Every structure is written in C-alpha cells, then in structure tokens.
CSV table of C-alpha atoms in Angstrom, one decimal:
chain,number,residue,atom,x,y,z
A,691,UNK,CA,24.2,-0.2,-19.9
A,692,UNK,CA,21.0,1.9,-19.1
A,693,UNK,CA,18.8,3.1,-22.3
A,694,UNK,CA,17.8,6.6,-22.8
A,695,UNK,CA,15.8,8.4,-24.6
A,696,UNK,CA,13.6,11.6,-24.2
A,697,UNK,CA,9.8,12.3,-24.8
A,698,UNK,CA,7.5,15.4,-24.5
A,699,UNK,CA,5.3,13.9,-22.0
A,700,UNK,CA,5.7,10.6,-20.2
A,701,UNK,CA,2.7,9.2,-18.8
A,702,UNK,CA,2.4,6.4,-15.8
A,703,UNK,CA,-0.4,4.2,-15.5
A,704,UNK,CA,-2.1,3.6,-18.6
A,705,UNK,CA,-5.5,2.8,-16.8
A,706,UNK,CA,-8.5,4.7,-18.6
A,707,UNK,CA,-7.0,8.2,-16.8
A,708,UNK,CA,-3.6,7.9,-18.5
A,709,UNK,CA,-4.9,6.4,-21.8
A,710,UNK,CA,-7.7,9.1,-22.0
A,711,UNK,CA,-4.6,11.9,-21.2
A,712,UNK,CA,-2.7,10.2,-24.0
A,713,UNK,CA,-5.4,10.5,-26.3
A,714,UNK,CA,-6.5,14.3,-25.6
A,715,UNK,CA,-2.7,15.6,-26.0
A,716,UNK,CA,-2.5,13.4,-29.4
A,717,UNK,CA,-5.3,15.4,-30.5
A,718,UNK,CA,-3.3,18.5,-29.9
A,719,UNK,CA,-0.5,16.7,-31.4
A,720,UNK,CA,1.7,16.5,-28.7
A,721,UNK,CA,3.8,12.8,-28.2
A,722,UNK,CA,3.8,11.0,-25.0
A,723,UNK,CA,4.8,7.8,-23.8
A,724,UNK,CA,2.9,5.5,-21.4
A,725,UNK,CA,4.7,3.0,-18.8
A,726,UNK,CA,2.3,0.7,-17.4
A,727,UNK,CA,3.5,-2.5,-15.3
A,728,UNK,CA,0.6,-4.9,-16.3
A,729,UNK,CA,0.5,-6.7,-19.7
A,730,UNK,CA,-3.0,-6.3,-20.7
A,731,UNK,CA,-6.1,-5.0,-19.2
A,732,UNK,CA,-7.1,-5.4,-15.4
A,733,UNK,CA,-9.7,-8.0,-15.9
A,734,UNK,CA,-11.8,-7.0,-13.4
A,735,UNK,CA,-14.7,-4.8,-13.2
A,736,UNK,CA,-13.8,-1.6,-10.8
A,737,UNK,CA,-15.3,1.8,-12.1
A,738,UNK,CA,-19.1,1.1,-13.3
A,739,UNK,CA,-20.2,4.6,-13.7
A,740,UNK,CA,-19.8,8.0,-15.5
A,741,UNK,CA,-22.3,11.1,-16.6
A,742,UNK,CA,-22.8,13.2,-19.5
A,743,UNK,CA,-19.6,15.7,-19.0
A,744,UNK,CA,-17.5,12.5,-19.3
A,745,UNK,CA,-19.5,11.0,-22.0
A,746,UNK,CA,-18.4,14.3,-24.3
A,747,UNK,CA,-14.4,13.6,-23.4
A,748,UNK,CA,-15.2,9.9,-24.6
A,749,UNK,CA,-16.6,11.9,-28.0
A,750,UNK,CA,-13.4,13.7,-27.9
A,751,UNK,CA,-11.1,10.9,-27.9
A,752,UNK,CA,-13.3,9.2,-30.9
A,753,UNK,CA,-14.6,6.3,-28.6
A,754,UNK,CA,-18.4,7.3,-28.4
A,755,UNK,CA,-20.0,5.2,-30.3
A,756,UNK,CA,-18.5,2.1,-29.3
A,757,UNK,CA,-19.0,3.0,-25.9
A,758,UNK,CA,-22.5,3.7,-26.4
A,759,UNK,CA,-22.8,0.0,-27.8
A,760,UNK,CA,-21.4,-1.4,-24.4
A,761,UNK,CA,-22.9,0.9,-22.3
A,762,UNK,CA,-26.5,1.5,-20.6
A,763,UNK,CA,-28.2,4.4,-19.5
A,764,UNK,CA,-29.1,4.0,-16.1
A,765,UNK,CA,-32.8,6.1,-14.3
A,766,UNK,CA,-31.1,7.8,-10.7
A,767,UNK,CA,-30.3,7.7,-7.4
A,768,UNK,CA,-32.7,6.0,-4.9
A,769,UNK,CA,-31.8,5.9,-0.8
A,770,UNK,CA,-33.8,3.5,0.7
A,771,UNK,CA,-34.2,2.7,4.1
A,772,UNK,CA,-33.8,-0.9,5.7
A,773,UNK,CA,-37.4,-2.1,5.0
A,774,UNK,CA,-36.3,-0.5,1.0
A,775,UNK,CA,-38.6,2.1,1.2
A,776,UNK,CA,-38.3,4.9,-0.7
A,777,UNK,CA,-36.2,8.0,0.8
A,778,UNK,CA,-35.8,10.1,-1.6
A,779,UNK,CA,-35.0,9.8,-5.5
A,780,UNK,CA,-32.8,11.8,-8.4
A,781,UNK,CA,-33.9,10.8,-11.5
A,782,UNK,CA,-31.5,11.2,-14.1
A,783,UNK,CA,-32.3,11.8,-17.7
A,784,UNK,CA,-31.6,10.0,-20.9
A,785,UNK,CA,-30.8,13.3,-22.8
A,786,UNK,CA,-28.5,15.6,-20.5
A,787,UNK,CA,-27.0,19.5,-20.7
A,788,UNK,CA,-24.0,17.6,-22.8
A,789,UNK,CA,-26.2,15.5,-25.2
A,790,UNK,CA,-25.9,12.1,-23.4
A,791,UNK,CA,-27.3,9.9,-20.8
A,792,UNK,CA,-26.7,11.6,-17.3
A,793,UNK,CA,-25.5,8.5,-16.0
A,794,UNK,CA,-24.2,5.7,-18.2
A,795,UNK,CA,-23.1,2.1,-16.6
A,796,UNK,CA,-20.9,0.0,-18.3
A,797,UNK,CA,-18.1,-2.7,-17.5
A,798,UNK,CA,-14.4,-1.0,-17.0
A,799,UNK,CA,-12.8,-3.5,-18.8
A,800,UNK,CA,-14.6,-2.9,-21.9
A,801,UNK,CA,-14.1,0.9,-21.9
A,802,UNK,CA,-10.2,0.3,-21.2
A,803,UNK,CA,-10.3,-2.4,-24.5
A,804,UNK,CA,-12.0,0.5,-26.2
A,805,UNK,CA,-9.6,3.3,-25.5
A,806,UNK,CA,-6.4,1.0,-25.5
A,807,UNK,CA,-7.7,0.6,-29.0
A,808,UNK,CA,-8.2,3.9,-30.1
A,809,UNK,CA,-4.3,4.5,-28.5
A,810,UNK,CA,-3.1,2.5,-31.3
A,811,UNK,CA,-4.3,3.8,-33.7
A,812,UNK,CA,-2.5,7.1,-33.0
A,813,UNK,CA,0.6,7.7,-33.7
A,814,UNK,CA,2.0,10.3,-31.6
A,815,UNK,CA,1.4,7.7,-28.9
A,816,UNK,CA,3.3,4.7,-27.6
A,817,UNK,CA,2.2,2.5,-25.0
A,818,UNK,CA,5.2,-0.1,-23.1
A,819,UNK,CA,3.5,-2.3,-20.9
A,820,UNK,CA,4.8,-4.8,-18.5
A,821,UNK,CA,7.0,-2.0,-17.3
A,822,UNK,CA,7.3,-0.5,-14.0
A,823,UNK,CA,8.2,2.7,-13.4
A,824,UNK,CA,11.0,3.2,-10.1
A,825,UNK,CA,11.6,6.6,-9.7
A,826,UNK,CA,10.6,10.3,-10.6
A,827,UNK,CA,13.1,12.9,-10.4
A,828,UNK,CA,11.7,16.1,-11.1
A,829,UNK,CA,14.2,18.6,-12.4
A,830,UNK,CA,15.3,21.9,-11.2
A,831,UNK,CA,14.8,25.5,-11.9
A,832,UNK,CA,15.0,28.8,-9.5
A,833,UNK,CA,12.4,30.3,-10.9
A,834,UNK,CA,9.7,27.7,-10.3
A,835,UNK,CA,11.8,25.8,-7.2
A,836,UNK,CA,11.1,22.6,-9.7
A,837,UNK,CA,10.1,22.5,-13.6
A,838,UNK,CA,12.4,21.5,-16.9
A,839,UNK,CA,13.1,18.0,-17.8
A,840,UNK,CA,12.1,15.1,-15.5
A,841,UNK,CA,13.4,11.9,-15.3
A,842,UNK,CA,11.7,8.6,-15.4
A,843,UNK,CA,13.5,5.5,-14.3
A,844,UNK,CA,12.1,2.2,-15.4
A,845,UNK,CA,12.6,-1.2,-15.2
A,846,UNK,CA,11.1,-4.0,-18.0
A,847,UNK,CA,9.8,-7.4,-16.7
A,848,UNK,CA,11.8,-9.8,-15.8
A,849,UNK,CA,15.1,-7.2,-15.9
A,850,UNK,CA,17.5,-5.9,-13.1
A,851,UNK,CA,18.2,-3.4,-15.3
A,852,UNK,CA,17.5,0.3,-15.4
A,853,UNK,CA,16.8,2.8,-17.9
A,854,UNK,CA,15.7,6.5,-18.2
A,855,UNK,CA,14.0,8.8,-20.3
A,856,UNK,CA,13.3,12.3,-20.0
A,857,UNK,CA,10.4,14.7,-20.2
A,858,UNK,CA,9.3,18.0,-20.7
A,859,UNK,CA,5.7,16.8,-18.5
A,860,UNK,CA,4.9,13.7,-16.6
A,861,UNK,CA,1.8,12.7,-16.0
A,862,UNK,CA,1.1,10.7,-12.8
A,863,UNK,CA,-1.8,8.5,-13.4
A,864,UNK,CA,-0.4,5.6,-10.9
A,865,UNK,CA,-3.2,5.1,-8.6
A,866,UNK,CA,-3.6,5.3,-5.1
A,867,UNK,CA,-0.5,3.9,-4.5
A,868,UNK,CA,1.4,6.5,-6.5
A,869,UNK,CA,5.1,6.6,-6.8
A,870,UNK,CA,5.0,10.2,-8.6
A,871,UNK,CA,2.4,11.7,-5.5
A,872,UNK,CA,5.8,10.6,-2.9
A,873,UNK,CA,7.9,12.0,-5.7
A,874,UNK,CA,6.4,15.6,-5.7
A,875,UNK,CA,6.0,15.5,-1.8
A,876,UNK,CA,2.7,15.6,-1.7
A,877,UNK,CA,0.7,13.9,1.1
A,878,UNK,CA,-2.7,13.2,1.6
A,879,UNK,CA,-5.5,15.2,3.2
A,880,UNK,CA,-7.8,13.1,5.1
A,881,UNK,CA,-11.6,14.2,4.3
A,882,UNK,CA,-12.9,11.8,6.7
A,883,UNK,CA,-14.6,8.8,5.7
A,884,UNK,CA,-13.4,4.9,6.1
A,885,UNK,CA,-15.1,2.0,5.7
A,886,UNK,CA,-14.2,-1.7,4.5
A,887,UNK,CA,-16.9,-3.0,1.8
A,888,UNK,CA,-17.3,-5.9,0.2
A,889,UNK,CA,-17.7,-5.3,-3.8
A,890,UNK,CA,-19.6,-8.4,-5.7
A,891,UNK,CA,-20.6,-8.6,-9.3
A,892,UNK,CA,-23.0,-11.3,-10.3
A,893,UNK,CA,-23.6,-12.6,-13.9
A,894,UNK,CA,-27.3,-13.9,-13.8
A,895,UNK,CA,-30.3,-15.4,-16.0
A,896,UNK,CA,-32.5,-15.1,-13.0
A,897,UNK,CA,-34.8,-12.4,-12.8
A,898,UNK,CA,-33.8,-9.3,-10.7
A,899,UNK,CA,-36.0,-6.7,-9.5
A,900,UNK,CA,-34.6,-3.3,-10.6
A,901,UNK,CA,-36.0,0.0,-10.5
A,902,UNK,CA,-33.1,0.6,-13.6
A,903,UNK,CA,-31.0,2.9,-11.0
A,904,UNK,CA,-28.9,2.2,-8.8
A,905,UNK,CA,-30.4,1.7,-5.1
A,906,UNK,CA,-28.3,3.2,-1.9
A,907,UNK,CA,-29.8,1.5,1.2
A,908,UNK,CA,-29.4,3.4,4.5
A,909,UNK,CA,-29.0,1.1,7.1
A,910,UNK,CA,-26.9,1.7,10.2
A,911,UNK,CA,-26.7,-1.8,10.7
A,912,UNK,CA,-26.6,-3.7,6.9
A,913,UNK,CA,-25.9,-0.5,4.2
A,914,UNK,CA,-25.9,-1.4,1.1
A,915,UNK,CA,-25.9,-0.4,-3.0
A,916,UNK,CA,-27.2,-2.3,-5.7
A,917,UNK,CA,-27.0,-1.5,-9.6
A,918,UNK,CA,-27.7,-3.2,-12.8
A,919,UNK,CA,-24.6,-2.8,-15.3
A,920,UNK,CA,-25.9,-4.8,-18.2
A,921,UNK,CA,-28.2,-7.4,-20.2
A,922,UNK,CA,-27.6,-10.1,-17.1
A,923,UNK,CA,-24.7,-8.5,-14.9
A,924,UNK,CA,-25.3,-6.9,-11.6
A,925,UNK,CA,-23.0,-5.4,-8.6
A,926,UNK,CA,-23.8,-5.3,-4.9
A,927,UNK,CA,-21.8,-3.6,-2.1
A,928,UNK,CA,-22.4,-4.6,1.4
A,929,UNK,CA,-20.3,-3.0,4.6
A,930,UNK,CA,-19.0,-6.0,5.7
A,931,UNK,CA,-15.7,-7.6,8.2
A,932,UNK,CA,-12.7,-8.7,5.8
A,933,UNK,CA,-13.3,-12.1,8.0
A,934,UNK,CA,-17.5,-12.5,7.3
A,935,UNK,CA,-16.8,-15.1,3.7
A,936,UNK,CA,-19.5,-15.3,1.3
A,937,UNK,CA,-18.5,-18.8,0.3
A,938,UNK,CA,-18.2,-22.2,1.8
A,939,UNK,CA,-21.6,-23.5,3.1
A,940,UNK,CA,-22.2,-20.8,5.4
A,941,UNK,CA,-20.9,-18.0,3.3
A,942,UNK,CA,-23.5,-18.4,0.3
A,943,UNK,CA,-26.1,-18.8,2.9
A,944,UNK,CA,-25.5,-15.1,3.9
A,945,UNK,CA,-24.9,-14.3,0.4
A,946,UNK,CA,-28.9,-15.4,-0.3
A,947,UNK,CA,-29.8,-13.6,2.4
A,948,UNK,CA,-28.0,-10.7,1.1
A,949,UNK,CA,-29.5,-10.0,-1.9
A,950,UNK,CA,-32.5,-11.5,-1.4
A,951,UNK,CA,-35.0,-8.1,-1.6
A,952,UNK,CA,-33.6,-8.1,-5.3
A,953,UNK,CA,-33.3,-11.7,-6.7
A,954,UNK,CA,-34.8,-14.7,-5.2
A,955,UNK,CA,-32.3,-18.0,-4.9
A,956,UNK,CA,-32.7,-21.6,-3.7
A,957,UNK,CA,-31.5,-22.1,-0.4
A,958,UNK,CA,-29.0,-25.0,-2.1
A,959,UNK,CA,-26.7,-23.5,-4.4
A,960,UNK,CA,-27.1,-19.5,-4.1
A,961,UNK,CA,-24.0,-19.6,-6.3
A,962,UNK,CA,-23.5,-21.0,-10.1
A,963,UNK,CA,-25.6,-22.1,-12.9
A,964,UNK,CA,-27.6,-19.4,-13.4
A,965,UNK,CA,-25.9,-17.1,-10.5
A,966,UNK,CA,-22.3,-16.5,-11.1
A,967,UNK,CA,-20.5,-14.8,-8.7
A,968,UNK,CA,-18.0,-13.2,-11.0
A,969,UNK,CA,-15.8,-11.5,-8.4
A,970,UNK,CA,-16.1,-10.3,-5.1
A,971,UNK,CA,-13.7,-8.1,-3.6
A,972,UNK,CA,-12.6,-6.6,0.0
A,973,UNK,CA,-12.3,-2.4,-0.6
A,974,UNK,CA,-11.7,0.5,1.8
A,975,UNK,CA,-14.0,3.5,0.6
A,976,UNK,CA,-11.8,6.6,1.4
A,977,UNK,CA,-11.9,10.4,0.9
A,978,UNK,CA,-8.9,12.2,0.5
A,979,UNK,CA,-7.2,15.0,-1.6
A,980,UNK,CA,-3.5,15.5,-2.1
A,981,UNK,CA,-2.5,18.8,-0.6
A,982,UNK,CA,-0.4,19.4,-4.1
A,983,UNK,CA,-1.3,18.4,-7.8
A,984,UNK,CA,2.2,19.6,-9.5
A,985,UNK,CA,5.5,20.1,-8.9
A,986,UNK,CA,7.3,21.8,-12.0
A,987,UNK,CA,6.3,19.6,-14.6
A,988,UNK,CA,5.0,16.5,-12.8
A,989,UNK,CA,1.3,16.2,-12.4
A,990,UNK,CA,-1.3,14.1,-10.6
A,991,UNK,CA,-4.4,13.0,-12.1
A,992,UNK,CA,-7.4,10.3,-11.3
A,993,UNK,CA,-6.8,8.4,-7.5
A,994,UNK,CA,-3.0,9.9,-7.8
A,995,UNK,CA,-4.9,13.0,-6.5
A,996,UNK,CA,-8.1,12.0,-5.0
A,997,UNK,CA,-10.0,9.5,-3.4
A,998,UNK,CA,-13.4,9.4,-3.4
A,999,UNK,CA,-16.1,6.6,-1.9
A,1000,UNK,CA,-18.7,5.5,-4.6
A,1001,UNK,CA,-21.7,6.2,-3.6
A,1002,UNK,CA,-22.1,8.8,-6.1
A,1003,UNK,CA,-20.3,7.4,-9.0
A,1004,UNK,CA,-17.8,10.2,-9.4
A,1005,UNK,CA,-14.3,8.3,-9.3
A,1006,UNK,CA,-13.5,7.9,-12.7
A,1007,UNK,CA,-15.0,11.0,-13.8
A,1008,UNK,CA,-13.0,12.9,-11.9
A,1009,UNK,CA,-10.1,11.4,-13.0
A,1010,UNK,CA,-11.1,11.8,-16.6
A,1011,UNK,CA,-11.8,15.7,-15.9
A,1012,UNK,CA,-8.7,15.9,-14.8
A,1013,UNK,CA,-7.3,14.6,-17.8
A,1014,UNK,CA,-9.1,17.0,-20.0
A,1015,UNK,CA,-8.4,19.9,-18.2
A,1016,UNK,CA,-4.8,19.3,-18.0
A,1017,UNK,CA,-3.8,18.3,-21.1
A,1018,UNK,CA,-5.4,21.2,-23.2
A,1019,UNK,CA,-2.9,23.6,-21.0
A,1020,UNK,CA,0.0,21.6,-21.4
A,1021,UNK,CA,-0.1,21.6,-25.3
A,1022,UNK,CA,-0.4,25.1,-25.3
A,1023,UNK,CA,2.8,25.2,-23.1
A,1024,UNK,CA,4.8,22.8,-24.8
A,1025,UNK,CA,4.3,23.6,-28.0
A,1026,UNK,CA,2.5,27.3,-28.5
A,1027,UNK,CA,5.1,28.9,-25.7
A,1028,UNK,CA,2.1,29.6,-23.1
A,1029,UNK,CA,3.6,30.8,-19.7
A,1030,UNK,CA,4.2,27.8,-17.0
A,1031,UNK,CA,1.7,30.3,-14.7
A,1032,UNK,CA,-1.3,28.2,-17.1
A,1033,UNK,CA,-0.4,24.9,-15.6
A,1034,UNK,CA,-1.1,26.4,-11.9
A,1035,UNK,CA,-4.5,26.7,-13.1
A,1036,UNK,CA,-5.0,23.0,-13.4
A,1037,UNK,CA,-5.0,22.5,-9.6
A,1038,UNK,CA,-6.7,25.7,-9.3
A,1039,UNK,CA,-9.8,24.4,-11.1
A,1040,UNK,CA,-9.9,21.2,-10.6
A,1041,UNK,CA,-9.1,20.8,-6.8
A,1042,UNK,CA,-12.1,22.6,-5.3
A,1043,UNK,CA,-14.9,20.9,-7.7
A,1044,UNK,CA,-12.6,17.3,-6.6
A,1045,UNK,CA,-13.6,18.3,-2.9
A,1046,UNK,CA,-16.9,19.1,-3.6
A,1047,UNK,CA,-18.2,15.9,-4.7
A,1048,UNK,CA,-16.1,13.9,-2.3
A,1049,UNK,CA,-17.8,15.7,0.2
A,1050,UNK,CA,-21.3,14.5,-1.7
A,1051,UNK,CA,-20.1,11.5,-1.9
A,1052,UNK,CA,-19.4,11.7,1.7
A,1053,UNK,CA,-22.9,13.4,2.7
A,1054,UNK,CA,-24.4,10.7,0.8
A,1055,UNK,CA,-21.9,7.5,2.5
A,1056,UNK,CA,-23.5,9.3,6.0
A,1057,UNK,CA,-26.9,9.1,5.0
A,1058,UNK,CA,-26.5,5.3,4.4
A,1059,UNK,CA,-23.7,4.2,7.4
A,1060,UNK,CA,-23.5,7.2,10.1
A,1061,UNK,CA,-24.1,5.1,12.9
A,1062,UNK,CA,-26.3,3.2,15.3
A,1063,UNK,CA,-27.1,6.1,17.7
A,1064,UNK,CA,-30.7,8.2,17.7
A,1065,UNK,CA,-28.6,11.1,16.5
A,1066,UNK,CA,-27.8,8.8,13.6
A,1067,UNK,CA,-31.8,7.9,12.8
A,1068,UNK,CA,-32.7,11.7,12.9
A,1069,UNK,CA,-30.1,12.4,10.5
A,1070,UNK,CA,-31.7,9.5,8.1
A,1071,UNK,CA,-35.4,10.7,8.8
A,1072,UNK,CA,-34.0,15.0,8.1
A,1073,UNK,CA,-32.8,14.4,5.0
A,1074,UNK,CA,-35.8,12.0,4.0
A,1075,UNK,CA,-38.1,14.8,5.1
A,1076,UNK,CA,-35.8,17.7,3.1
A,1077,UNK,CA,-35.7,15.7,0.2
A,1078,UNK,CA,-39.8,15.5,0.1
A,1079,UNK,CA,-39.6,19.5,0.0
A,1080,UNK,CA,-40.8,20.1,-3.3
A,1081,UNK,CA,-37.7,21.1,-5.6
A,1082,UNK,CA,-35.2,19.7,-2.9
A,1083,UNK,CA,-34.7,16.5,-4.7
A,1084,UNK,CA,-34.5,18.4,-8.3
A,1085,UNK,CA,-32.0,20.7,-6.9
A,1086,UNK,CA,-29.9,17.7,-5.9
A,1087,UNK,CA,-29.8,16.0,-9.0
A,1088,UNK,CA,-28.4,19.3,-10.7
A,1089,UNK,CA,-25.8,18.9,-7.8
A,1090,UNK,CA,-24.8,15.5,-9.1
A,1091,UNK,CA,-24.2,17.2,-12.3
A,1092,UNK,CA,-20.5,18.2,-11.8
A,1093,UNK,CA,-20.8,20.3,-15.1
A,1094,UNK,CA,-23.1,22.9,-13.3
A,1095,UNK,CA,-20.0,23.4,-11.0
A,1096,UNK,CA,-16.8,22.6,-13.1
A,1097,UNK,CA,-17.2,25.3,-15.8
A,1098,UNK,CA,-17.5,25.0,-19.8
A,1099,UNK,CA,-16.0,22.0,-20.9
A,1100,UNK,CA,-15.1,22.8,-24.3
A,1101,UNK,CA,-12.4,25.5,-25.0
C-alpha cells in the first residue's frame, strides 16, 4: 500500500537551486521536503562560476564563509582573438556593489557539500535522496484554472512501489530534463544558440600561464574558454565533434596541442603525473526560456526554466536568483495570507532579467563562434573596435552585473 503524507512545500532536485530554496524558506520558517534521485553529490564539477548578488544569497543561507575558504576571486572577461590577442577586457573587482568578489570561481561540488550541510542542520528541512520523483499533478481551482494542493508521486530505489504526498507549493528544480516543466505544460522557447562543446578540467603542478580571468577565444575555426578554478585546477572548453577523442595516442596529441598557448606539455604523455585530466565531458550550450514558470502552485526554478550557454557564467546564478525571489513570496503566502496575485510576480521579475543575460551570453557565444564568412570577421573586428571606445568596455562590465538590472535584492 502507497504512503502518504503532506508537506507545505515539496521541492525536486536538491542540486544547489533546490537546496539553496530549501534553505531561504527555512529561514522564513516554512517546512519543505526535498526528493532527489541520486544518493550523494554529483561528483563532477559543472557550474564554476557566480558574482557578488549570489555571493549575498550564500550570506543568507549562512554558508559564506565556508564558501569564501573554497572559493577564488577571479580578475574579468578577456576575448581574445586566434593569435590570443587582446579584444577587449571587463575587469571585475575584488570588492563589488554587494560587498564581495564580482566573480568568485569555485568547484560545484564543494558548494553542494557546503549547502547540503547547512540543510541538516535545519530542521524545518528534510532531504530523501535516492528517490525519484514520477509525477506532478497539480490541483484544481476555478479561480486560478490550477492552484491548491499538488501531488507528488514518488518512487524509492530499488521499489515498484508508489507513494504520494501533498503540497501547498512545489518547487521544480529538476534540471533540464524536468518532469514538473511537462507537468505544468510549459514548453521551451528557443533563443537561438546550439553548439556541442567539449568541457575538460585538468588538475596540474605544471605551470599555467593565467591572466587570473577567464579567457574567451574568438575563433571561427578553434573557439575556446580557459579559466583557473583553484590552487592547481583548471577547465578548458573547446567547440569540438562528439567523435574528435582526446585520448588514445592521437587524442592527447590534440589535447597538447590544445592547450598549448597556456601550459607547455611533453609531446609523450600530455596526460597524468603532473597533468590530470580529471573529466572531460561532451555538452550542448543552449539558450532557451520556458514560455511559463507557474502553474497554480507549481513553480520552475534554475535549468527547469532557463537555459543559458556559459560564456558569461550566469547559469547558476540565475538559478539561485530564482530561488531567492521565489521563496520570500511564497512564505508570505503560505503563512502571512498574502494574495496568490504575489506569486505571478515571480515570473514577472525574473523572466525578462533571465532573457537578458542569455541573450549576453548569446552576444558574447557570437563573438567567439559566429561563423567562417567575412560577415563573421567584421562582426569580431566591430565589437573589438566598440569595445576600445573609451567607457564601452566599463559600461559592459556593469552589464555583467545582473544586480544593476534585477532590482534590490534584500526586502
């Protein structure tokens, strides 16, 4: 026989965007409930990135300062062009408008230990991992077409059998892949930019030559992005075939070649002892937006909602702004009585500013990879000659400061 039970909020995916969502509505003392269908922490480094706006939700959910210790301020944006000179530049400084680093890099498996952490040591939230969540049935209500109690079905590990529980909110934080996105109806809206990449992050002892930013090389032919993330770890992205390997003899030959403007490696054994290739992974940079956020009660957050290439670092951020908008709203709902019209306001906000730096991120993913034609190398020598415009490049940088465009963060 099924279980049930019934929580305030139920959360799916407990990936830094649901954890972080957890954490805020515990603050406003509201329970919830997180499903999530792995055991422990993705291992893998995915998000590297995040600014000053996000630093201060970190400060919110108490994690700051143990973030701080695994983290590393990081100097701008450079483009480059193929013979990696310099395009244009935005610096970014140590002490933003919120009291941090603008941009911080860090390992994503260290801030999910960090905030998974901080989740047990609240009680108004439980986590259940190793639990996958089936369906989302949002309820019904004439008023609002959907709202009231929703109802998640969930299966364990290892089980055939289902159970339920019911919510007053449910947060989708599921990815990409989201089972709650198909459950509201919503479908994506396609922004426009596709490109397979190949993702490698490199422990090494051998010395790198780093500007300490991260480097966006515009190359119709060979684009790529290279950042430092920590004392001896470093990530390149190259625009690659899924069938060009960077192993086998061949492979790590390519792989020298690769990388070669930034570390030097014998021709012999490009790989191991003092160059670990820690992972290296086939992704498809995409931009997209949802065309709806909510329906009644059920909510998208993070890559449920958006999809953004990196080439500005805004991925996780956006998620994590997300979060914080949301969850503010939905304690004063829940448990003050605020009118259902303040949840619209979520997507209100947060959809437009989502766009917006997609479409920077977008601008930017241009710059590097729009092409082999002449139209193509104008494009790359306009914006090298706009960004030399004194002030053009300053102006920028405050662009790549979502807070200038996302409102007060504190309410």
């Amino acid at each position: 026989m099924s279980a049930v039970s019934r929580r305030p909020v139920v959360i799916i995916g407990a990936g830094p965007v649901g954890v972080t969502a957890a954490l805020l509505l515990a603050r406003q003392g509201v329970r919830s409930l997180v499903l999530e269908r792995h055991r422990d922490v993705y291992p893998l480094p995915r998000a590297v990135v995040v600014d000053d706006e996000v630093r201060r939700i970190l400060q919110r959910v108490g994690i700051h300062e143990e973030f701080a210790a695994v983290s590393r301020p990081a100097r701008g944006l450079r483009l480059l062009d193929a013979r990696h000179r310099v395009i244009a530049e935005f610096a970014r400084s140590r002490h933003g408008h919120h009291g941090f680093p603008q941009t911080s890099m860090f390992d994503q498996p260290e801030l999910e230990r960090l905030l998974r952490a901080a989740l047990v040591r609240r009680p108004e939230c439980e986590l259940r991992d190793g639990v996958e969540a089936v369906s989302v049935t949002p309820g019904t209500d004439a008023s609002h077409g959907s709202t009231g109690p929703v109802k998640v079905t969930f299966r364990r590990d290892g089980s055939d059998e289902d159970e339920h529980v019911w919510a007053d909110a449910v947060l989708g934080c599921d990815g990409a892949g989201s089972l709650t996105r198909d459950a509201i109806g919503a479908v994506w809206e396609d922004l426009h930019f596709e490109e397979s990449w190949r993702v490698i992050d490199v422990r090494t002892s051998r010395p790198v030559r780093t500007w300490e930013g991260v480097d966006q090389i515009c190359c119709p032919t060979q684009p790529a992005t290279f950042m430092r993330l920590g004392e001896d770890r470093y990530r390149w992205e190259f625009r690659l075939a899924d069938d060009e390997p960077l192993d086998g003899p061949d492979g790590l030959e390519r792989l020298r070649k690769l990388v070669a403007p930034w570390v030097d490696l014998p021709s012999d054994a490009p790989s191991g002892g003092d160059f670990e290739v820690i992972r290296q992974a086939q992704y498809t940079f995409r931009a997209r937006l949802a065309d709806r956020w909510r329906r009644g009660r059920v909510f998208l957050l993070g890559d449920a909602a958006h999809l953004t290439p990196p080439f500005i670092g805004q991925g996780l951020c956006a998620g994590l702004r997300d979060a914080h908008n949301l969850t503010w709203k939905l304690a004063r709902v829940l448990q003050q009585g605020a009118d259902d019209g303040l949840l619209d306001t979520y997507e209100r906000e947060r959809k437009p500013h989502a766009r917006h730096m997609i479409r920077l991120a977008v601008a930017v993913g241009w710059a590097m990879t729009g092409g082999q034609d002449r139209g193509a190398a104008l494009r790359r020598a306009v914006v090298g000659a706009v960004c030399r415009v004194p002030g053009v490049s300053s102006a920028v940088s405050r662009d790549l400061s979502p807070a200038l465009t996302a409102g007060p963060l504190v309410r």
